[in-house]
Amino acid sequence: MECKTNILLIYTGGTIGMVKDYKSGALVAFNFDELLKNIPELRQLKCKIDTFSFEKPIDSSNMNPSHWVSIAEVIEEHYDKYDGFVILHGSDTMSYTGSALSYMLENLRKPVILTGSQLPIGDLRTDAKENLITAIEIATLKEGDEPAIQEVGLYFEYKLYRANRTTKISAEHFEAFTSLNYPELAESGVHLKINKDDVFRIFHGDSFNVHKKLDDNVAILKIFPGLNHNVLKGILEIPGLKAIILETYGAGNASTEEWFVNDVKKAIKKGIHIINVTQCSGGSVSMGKYETSQELQEMQVINGKDITTEAAITKAMYILGHDKYHGEFKKYFESSMRGEMH
Ligand code: ASP
């Protein structure tokens, strides 16, 4: 069978790449060079699959921006040669990696699909094979002459999501991810159905560009009843801090106590960007709706709208890392760059 589509499978680590060593009973890394030998079903896909393994595969709890740069560099280096990319990644921080890559890979016109699994690929009841096979199949899909998916997606348990809209919601169930504020891009059932109205498209001719600078002088602060003044002050006074994702209640509400409001005001005056994101899994910040968010609106706290915390923290790193956005953090943060917010 002639192979017209070339897919690069990038293995970064995580449960998906593990098999049981039956002698010792321990989980050991799967040899991805022998992928086709171990998963013969892949031969049924009309594509050629090459593999690229990170020298030291990691549990995704050890992911950091330097790994995101490494992944982006692999894609940059092989962008012209391959029709699509599938990244095997631990599920724990997959939504962060997917979000970061969505900003870093500017003018992406090919599929970059992250997937992983809850059970190792060598386990009897594994979800790894289905996730891997379908993620690769999605990366090969065409819409006319063009790739059907031209963005960073996350495939898990029969659903393809926009990666920067996802959150890991279960450490137990095969359905480990959700995207409460944006519909699935595709669903795998008897048919593999792409939701054409919801996929991301670029309507200008600018060429693919990889951004590698991320600024990690950022923090996430989830507020809670009982957050005391000292703790807040300590966080806002972290040396070098440039942005805080403030996870507020409901539609973007926070305490109206004087010390809270004054400290946030002082931080903004100092130049720290404060971004209001809801700690609810779904829905949007709507500043000014309640009295408890009016003050935040008046002091120019940034509206995170319906963005996830994962997409917000990586967006802050990306915007801060790029001179072209300098001085206009609020304007850029509040507009959708890669379909991460409404
Ligand atoms: N701890 C693992 C990781 O994120 C879990 C998984 O692979 O799903 O790397």
Tab-separated table of C-alpha atoms and ligand atoms in Angstrom:
chain	number	residue	atom	x	y	z
A	1	MET	CA	0.000	0.000	0.000
A	2	GLU	CA	1.384	3.404	-0.972
A	3	CYS	CA	1.919	5.717	1.987
A	4	LYS	CA	1.089	9.304	1.200
A	5	THR	CA	0.993	10.681	4.689
A	6	ASN	CA	3.975	10.986	6.983
A	7	ILE	CA	3.457	11.201	10.705
A	8	LEU	CA	6.090	11.909	13.329
A	9	LEU	CA	5.383	10.318	16.697
A	10	ILE	CA	7.199	12.135	19.483
A	11	TYR	CA	7.553	10.270	22.767
A	12	THR	CA	8.186	12.456	25.812
A	13	GLY	CA	7.294	9.956	28.535
A	14	GLY	CA	4.317	9.150	30.741
A	15	THR	CA	2.356	5.991	31.444
A	16	ILE	CA	1.501	5.388	27.796
A	17	GLY	CA	5.043	4.359	26.999
A	18	MET	CA	5.317	1.698	29.674
A	19	VAL	CA	5.156	-2.062	29.370
A	20	LYS	CA	5.326	-4.671	32.055
A	21	ASP	CA	8.508	-6.631	32.301
A	22	TYR	CA	6.950	-9.992	33.033
A	23	LYS	CA	10.060	-11.317	34.727
A	24	SER	CA	10.385	-8.533	37.298
A	25	GLY	CA	6.787	-7.289	37.289
A	26	ALA	CA	8.074	-3.694	36.947
A	27	LEU	CA	6.927	-1.113	34.424
A	28	VAL	CA	9.693	-0.342	31.943
A	29	ALA	CA	9.912	2.024	28.975
A	30	PHE	CA	8.445	0.723	25.722
A	31	ASN	CA	10.842	0.597	22.780
A	32	PHE	CA	9.225	2.964	20.281
A	33	ASP	CA	11.556	1.866	17.508
A	34	GLU	CA	9.582	-1.369	17.598
A	35	LEU	CA	6.214	0.341	17.521
A	36	LEU	CA	4.862	-1.460	14.467
A	37	LYS	CA	5.990	-4.807	15.780
A	38	ASN	CA	4.134	-4.240	19.039
A	39	ILE	CA	1.021	-2.591	17.611
A	40	PRO	CA	0.478	-4.303	14.261
A	41	GLU	CA	-2.938	-2.562	13.925
A	42	LEU	CA	-1.021	0.574	12.956
A	43	ARG	CA	-0.208	-1.050	9.626
A	44	GLN	CA	-3.833	-0.587	8.646
A	45	LEU	CA	-3.425	3.187	8.678
A	46	LYS	CA	-2.422	4.554	5.306
A	47	CYS	CA	0.584	6.413	6.607
A	48	LYS	CA	4.249	6.112	7.359
A	49	ILE	CA	5.094	6.595	11.021
A	50	ASP	CA	8.510	7.686	12.175
A	51	THR	CA	9.319	7.977	15.841
A	52	PHE	CA	11.359	10.417	17.883
A	53	SER	CA	11.969	9.585	21.505
A	54	PHE	CA	13.195	12.005	24.137
A	55	GLU	CA	16.549	10.789	25.352
A	56	LYS	CA	15.244	10.686	28.897
A	57	PRO	CA	11.464	10.099	28.880
A	58	ILE	CA	9.878	11.822	31.870
A	59	ASP	CA	6.853	11.582	34.070
A	60	SER	CA	4.947	14.685	33.022
A	61	SER	CA	5.027	16.002	36.591
A	62	ASN	CA	8.612	16.951	35.735
A	63	MET	CA	7.597	18.953	32.640
A	64	ASN	CA	8.802	22.541	32.465
A	65	PRO	CA	9.109	25.264	29.817
A	66	SER	CA	12.493	23.982	28.651
A	67	HIS	CA	10.817	20.683	27.665
A	68	TRP	CA	8.115	22.631	25.804
A	69	VAL	CA	10.877	24.353	23.859
A	70	SER	CA	12.447	20.970	23.052
A	71	ILE	CA	9.133	19.618	21.758
A	72	ALA	CA	8.544	22.782	19.705
A	73	GLU	CA	12.053	22.491	18.244
A	74	VAL	CA	11.439	18.914	17.119
A	75	ILE	CA	8.271	20.074	15.342
A	76	GLU	CA	10.063	23.084	13.839
A	77	GLU	CA	12.897	20.964	12.541
A	78	HIS	CA	10.565	18.402	10.955
A	79	TYR	CA	7.646	20.670	10.034
A	80	ASP	CA	8.064	20.455	6.255
A	81	LYS	CA	8.799	16.749	6.128
A	82	TYR	CA	5.731	15.541	8.039
A	83	ASP	CA	1.994	15.957	7.543
A	84	GLY	CA	1.207	15.671	11.208
A	85	PHE	CA	2.672	15.193	14.666
A	86	VAL	CA	1.492	13.032	17.552
A	87	ILE	CA	3.017	13.693	20.959
A	88	LEU	CA	2.898	10.988	23.612
A	89	HIS	CA	2.863	12.660	26.989
A	90	GLY	CA	1.892	11.915	30.573
A	91	SER	CA	-1.652	12.992	31.275
A	92	ASP	CA	-0.864	14.900	34.482
A	93	THR	CA	0.383	18.071	32.792
A	94	MET	CA	-0.786	17.410	29.245
A	95	SER	CA	-3.195	20.364	29.270
A	96	TYR	CA	-0.373	22.724	30.234
A	97	THR	CA	1.909	21.415	27.486
A	98	GLY	CA	-0.905	21.552	24.934
A	99	SER	CA	-1.728	25.121	25.909
A	100	ALA	CA	1.909	26.252	25.833
A	101	LEU	CA	2.494	24.669	22.423
A	102	SER	CA	-0.632	26.286	21.018
A	103	TYR	CA	0.921	29.730	21.645
A	104	MET	CA	4.465	28.726	20.705
A	105	LEU	CA	3.504	27.236	17.332
A	106	GLU	CA	2.282	30.341	15.526
A	107	ASN	CA	0.465	29.968	12.179
A	108	LEU	CA	0.324	26.211	12.594
A	109	ARG	CA	-1.382	24.563	9.629
A	110	LYS	CA	-0.777	20.924	10.507
A	111	PRO	CA	-2.151	18.667	13.237
A	112	VAL	CA	-0.213	18.411	16.495
A	113	ILE	CA	-2.077	15.878	18.627
A	114	LEU	CA	-1.173	15.099	22.226
A	115	THR	CA	-2.241	11.832	23.720
A	116	GLY	CA	-1.404	9.531	26.597
A	117	SER	CA	-3.203	6.966	28.698
A	118	GLN	CA	-4.307	6.038	32.179
A	119	LEU	CA	-2.938	2.490	31.886
A	120	PRO	CA	0.407	1.462	30.350
A	121	ILE	CA	0.435	0.290	26.734
A	122	GLY	CA	1.369	-3.225	27.834
A	123	ASP	CA	-1.525	-3.575	30.304
A	124	LEU	CA	-4.359	-5.958	29.537
A	125	ARG	CA	-7.133	-3.347	29.855
A	126	THR	CA	-5.083	-0.490	28.498
A	127	ASP	CA	-6.598	2.631	26.957
A	128	ALA	CA	-3.217	3.380	25.379
A	129	LYS	CA	-3.706	1.513	22.113
A	130	GLU	CA	-7.006	3.159	21.221
A	131	ASN	CA	-5.705	6.596	22.163
A	132	LEU	CA	-2.520	6.119	20.175
A	133	ILE	CA	-4.102	4.591	17.064
A	134	THR	CA	-6.914	7.140	16.821
A	135	ALA	CA	-4.617	10.099	17.566
A	136	ILE	CA	-2.460	8.990	14.639
A	137	GLU	CA	-5.503	8.467	12.429
A	138	ILE	CA	-6.757	11.974	13.261
A	139	ALA	CA	-3.345	13.391	12.344
A	140	THR	CA	-3.670	11.796	8.893
A	141	LEU	CA	-7.175	13.080	8.128
A	142	LYS	CA	-7.591	15.440	5.215
A	143	GLU	CA	-10.272	17.918	4.266
A	144	GLY	CA	-9.753	18.208	0.526
A	145	ASP	CA	-6.010	18.759	0.144
A	146	GLU	CA	-5.619	20.246	3.594
A	147	PRO	CA	-5.166	18.628	7.011
A	148	ALA	CA	-8.542	18.396	8.754
A	149	ILE	CA	-6.957	19.546	12.033
A	150	GLN	CA	-4.602	22.525	11.910
A	151	GLU	CA	-4.056	23.205	15.594
A	152	VAL	CA	-2.809	21.631	18.820
A	153	GLY	CA	-5.343	18.991	19.872
A	154	LEU	CA	-5.589	16.570	22.763
A	155	TYR	CA	-7.071	13.132	22.103
A	156	PHE	CA	-8.279	10.992	24.991
A	157	GLU	CA	-10.991	8.371	25.345
A	158	TYR	CA	-12.780	8.804	22.013
A	159	LYS	CA	-12.659	12.603	21.963
A	160	LEU	CA	-10.422	15.154	20.344
A	161	TYR	CA	-10.359	18.487	22.148
A	162	ARG	CA	-8.669	21.802	21.485
A	163	ALA	CA	-5.725	21.304	23.850
A	164	ASN	CA	-5.803	24.806	25.296
A	165	ARG	CA	-9.434	24.276	26.351
A	166	THR	CA	-8.787	21.134	28.363
A	167	THR	CA	-8.319	20.263	32.015
A	168	LYS	CA	-7.492	16.918	33.572
A	169	ILE	CA	-10.477	16.001	35.709
A	170	SER	CA	-9.893	12.393	36.742
A	171	ALA	CA	-6.949	10.418	38.060
A	172	GLU	CA	-9.035	7.264	37.799
A	173	HIS	CA	-11.349	7.191	34.800
A	174	PHE	CA	-10.331	6.618	31.211
A	175	GLU	CA	-12.244	9.811	30.436
A	176	ALA	CA	-9.556	11.883	32.126
A	177	PHE	CA	-10.057	15.222	30.384
A	178	THR	CA	-12.833	17.673	29.797
A	179	SER	CA	-13.348	20.842	27.818
A	180	LEU	CA	-16.348	22.475	29.424
A	181	ASN	CA	-16.180	25.776	27.582
A	182	TYR	CA	-15.579	24.537	24.045
A	183	PRO	CA	-17.045	21.645	22.058
A	184	GLU	CA	-15.047	18.587	21.018
A	185	LEU	CA	-13.246	18.926	17.699
A	186	ALA	CA	-13.868	15.285	16.847
A	187	GLU	CA	-15.477	12.184	18.230
A	188	SER	CA	-14.520	8.606	17.573
A	189	GLY	CA	-17.371	6.137	17.380
A	190	VAL	CA	-18.334	3.877	14.523
A	191	HIS	CA	-17.250	6.867	12.425
A	192	LEU	CA	-14.515	9.337	13.146
A	193	LYS	CA	-16.460	12.567	12.980
A	194	ILE	CA	-14.768	15.972	12.770
A	195	ASN	CA	-16.858	18.917	13.925
A	196	LYS	CA	-15.888	21.151	11.040
A	197	ASP	CA	-17.543	24.262	12.439
A	198	ASP	CA	-15.417	24.164	15.583
A	199	VAL	CA	-11.894	23.568	14.289
A	200	PHE	CA	-9.327	26.377	14.219
A	201	ARG	CA	-8.356	27.980	10.927
A	202	ILE	CA	-6.004	30.802	9.985
A	203	PHE	CA	-7.202	33.017	7.167
A	204	HIS	CA	-3.958	34.825	6.311
A	205	GLY	CA	-0.824	33.691	4.573
A	206	ASP	CA	1.766	34.251	7.321
A	207	SER	CA	4.231	31.426	7.614
A	208	PHE	CA	4.777	28.971	10.466
A	209	ASN	CA	6.840	30.449	13.251
A	210	VAL	CA	8.040	28.922	16.515
A	211	HIS	CA	8.303	31.115	19.612
A	212	LYS	CA	10.701	29.803	22.205
A	213	LYS	CA	10.839	32.472	24.867
A	214	LEU	CA	8.659	31.949	27.915
A	215	ASP	CA	8.887	33.992	31.089
A	216	ASP	CA	8.226	31.953	34.217
A	217	ASN	CA	7.982	34.863	36.681
A	218	VAL	CA	4.328	34.005	37.116
A	219	ALA	CA	2.140	32.428	39.779
A	220	ILE	CA	-1.322	30.980	40.316
A	221	LEU	CA	-3.229	32.047	43.408
A	222	LYS	CA	-6.435	30.202	44.173
A	223	ILE	CA	-8.346	32.292	46.691
A	224	PHE	CA	-10.241	30.601	49.512
A	225	PRO	CA	-12.212	31.683	52.561
A	226	GLY	CA	-9.478	32.132	55.160
A	227	LEU	CA	-6.738	33.436	52.866
A	228	ASN	CA	-4.988	35.784	55.241
A	229	HIS	CA	-3.302	39.102	54.690
A	230	ASN	CA	0.227	37.826	55.351
A	231	VAL	CA	-0.070	35.050	52.833
A	232	LEU	CA	-1.437	37.393	50.157
A	233	LYS	CA	1.248	39.979	50.880
A	234	GLY	CA	3.970	37.334	50.740
A	235	ILE	CA	2.827	36.217	47.306
A	236	LEU	CA	2.407	39.700	45.874
A	237	GLU	CA	5.871	40.658	47.097
A	238	ILE	CA	7.736	37.773	45.440
A	239	PRO	CA	10.785	39.423	43.870
A	240	GLY	CA	10.574	39.593	40.071
A	241	LEU	CA	6.945	38.491	39.926
A	242	LYS	CA	5.273	39.777	36.739
A	243	ALA	CA	1.852	38.131	36.549
A	244	ILE	CA	-0.606	36.296	38.776
A	245	ILE	CA	-3.484	34.134	37.676
A	246	LEU	CA	-6.010	34.909	40.399
A	247	GLU	CA	-8.461	32.021	40.628
A	248	THR	CA	-11.593	33.692	41.934
A	249	TYR	CA	-15.033	32.408	42.908
A	250	GLY	CA	-17.913	31.903	40.477
A	251	ALA	CA	-18.208	34.621	37.865
A	252	GLY	CA	-14.950	36.263	38.962
A	253	ASN	CA	-15.778	37.333	42.502
A	254	ALA	CA	-13.385	37.945	45.376
A	255	SER	CA	-13.339	39.423	48.862
A	256	THR	CA	-14.173	43.108	49.177
A	257	GLU	CA	-12.207	43.440	52.424
A	258	GLU	CA	-10.093	46.558	52.414
A	259	TRP	CA	-6.718	44.833	52.867
A	260	PHE	CA	-7.417	42.502	49.935
A	261	VAL	CA	-8.523	45.260	47.575
A	262	ASN	CA	-5.690	47.586	48.602
A	263	ASP	CA	-2.989	44.948	48.169
A	264	VAL	CA	-4.213	43.954	44.727
A	265	LYS	CA	-4.355	47.658	43.778
A	266	LYS	CA	-0.798	48.177	45.024
A	267	ALA	CA	0.459	45.170	43.060
A	268	ILE	CA	-1.125	46.476	39.852
A	269	LYS	CA	0.453	49.898	40.444
A	270	LYS	CA	3.815	48.122	40.801
A	271	GLY	CA	3.287	46.658	37.330
A	272	ILE	CA	2.180	43.110	38.252
A	273	HIS	CA	-0.486	41.834	35.863
A	274	ILE	CA	-3.401	40.315	37.772
A	275	ILE	CA	-5.611	38.026	35.709
A	276	ASN	CA	-9.063	37.073	36.913
A	277	VAL	CA	-9.908	33.438	36.124
A	278	THR	CA	-12.758	31.511	37.683
A	279	GLN	CA	-12.005	28.482	39.854
A	280	CYS	CA	-15.200	26.868	38.506
A	281	SER	CA	-14.506	24.192	35.908
A	282	GLY	CA	-16.943	25.723	33.445
A	283	GLY	CA	-18.362	29.149	32.685
A	284	SER	CA	-16.837	32.571	32.451
A	285	VAL	CA	-15.651	35.520	34.482
A	286	SER	CA	-18.078	38.377	34.208
A	287	MET	CA	-16.521	41.280	36.064
A	288	GLY	CA	-18.955	43.838	37.387
A	289	LYS	CA	-21.866	41.415	37.594
A	290	TYR	CA	-21.624	41.272	41.385
A	291	GLU	CA	-20.415	43.920	43.790
A	292	THR	CA	-17.615	41.490	44.742
A	293	SER	CA	-16.027	41.859	41.313
A	294	GLN	CA	-16.741	45.536	40.661
A	295	GLU	CA	-13.638	46.714	42.502
A	296	LEU	CA	-11.475	44.302	40.521
A	297	GLN	CA	-12.914	45.681	37.293
A	298	GLU	CA	-12.345	49.279	38.356
A	299	MET	CA	-8.692	48.671	39.191
A	300	GLN	CA	-8.089	47.179	35.725
A	301	VAL	CA	-7.677	43.569	36.717
A	302	ILE	CA	-7.382	41.573	33.475
A	303	ASN	CA	-10.469	39.635	32.429
A	304	GLY	CA	-9.626	35.969	31.844
A	305	LYS	CA	-13.192	35.338	30.595
A	306	ASP	CA	-13.671	31.577	30.042
A	307	ILE	CA	-9.987	30.597	29.822
A	308	THR	CA	-8.720	27.585	31.780
A	309	THR	CA	-6.024	28.103	34.406
A	310	GLU	CA	-3.661	25.953	32.315
A	311	ALA	CA	-4.184	28.106	29.230
A	312	ALA	CA	-3.966	31.290	31.321
A	313	ILE	CA	-0.642	30.586	33.043
A	314	THR	CA	1.022	29.510	29.786
A	315	LYS	CA	-0.450	32.512	27.941
A	316	ALA	CA	1.035	34.812	30.578
A	317	MET	CA	4.457	33.126	30.141
A	318	TYR	CA	4.189	33.485	26.364
A	319	ILE	CA	3.090	37.138	26.296
A	320	LEU	CA	5.687	38.154	28.889
A	321	GLY	CA	8.373	36.357	26.897
A	322	HIS	CA	7.789	38.407	23.769
A	323	ASP	CA	8.897	41.972	23.242
A	324	LYS	CA	6.284	42.585	20.574
A	325	TYR	CA	3.567	42.472	23.260
A	326	HIS	CA	5.471	44.739	25.624
A	327	GLY	CA	3.284	47.388	27.237
A	328	GLU	CA	0.115	45.797	25.905
A	329	PHE	CA	-0.218	42.762	28.125
A	330	LYS	CA	-3.877	43.442	29.002
A	331	LYS	CA	-4.956	44.011	25.408
A	332	TYR	CA	-3.361	40.796	24.176
A	333	PHE	CA	-4.344	38.686	27.155
A	334	GLU	CA	-7.988	39.642	26.798
A	335	SER	CA	-8.111	38.673	23.119
A	336	SER	CA	-8.160	35.132	21.823
A	337	MET	CA	-4.838	34.157	20.258
A	338	ARG	CA	-5.363	30.460	19.506
A	339	GLY	CA	-9.022	29.933	20.275
A	340	GLU	CA	-8.323	29.608	24.006
A	341	MET	CA	-11.094	32.015	25.041
A	342	HIS	CA	-14.224	33.592	23.656
B	1	ASP	N1	2.198	10.502	36.146
B	1	ASP	C1	1.982	10.198	34.756
B	1	ASP	C2	2.440	11.380	33.929
B	1	ASP	O1	1.739	12.355	33.834
B	1	ASP	C3	0.543	9.864	34.515
B	1	ASP	C4	0.238	9.581	33.069
B	1	ASP	O2	1.093	9.267	32.279
B	1	ASP	O3	-0.920	9.671	32.699
B	1	ASP	O4	3.506	11.323	33.371
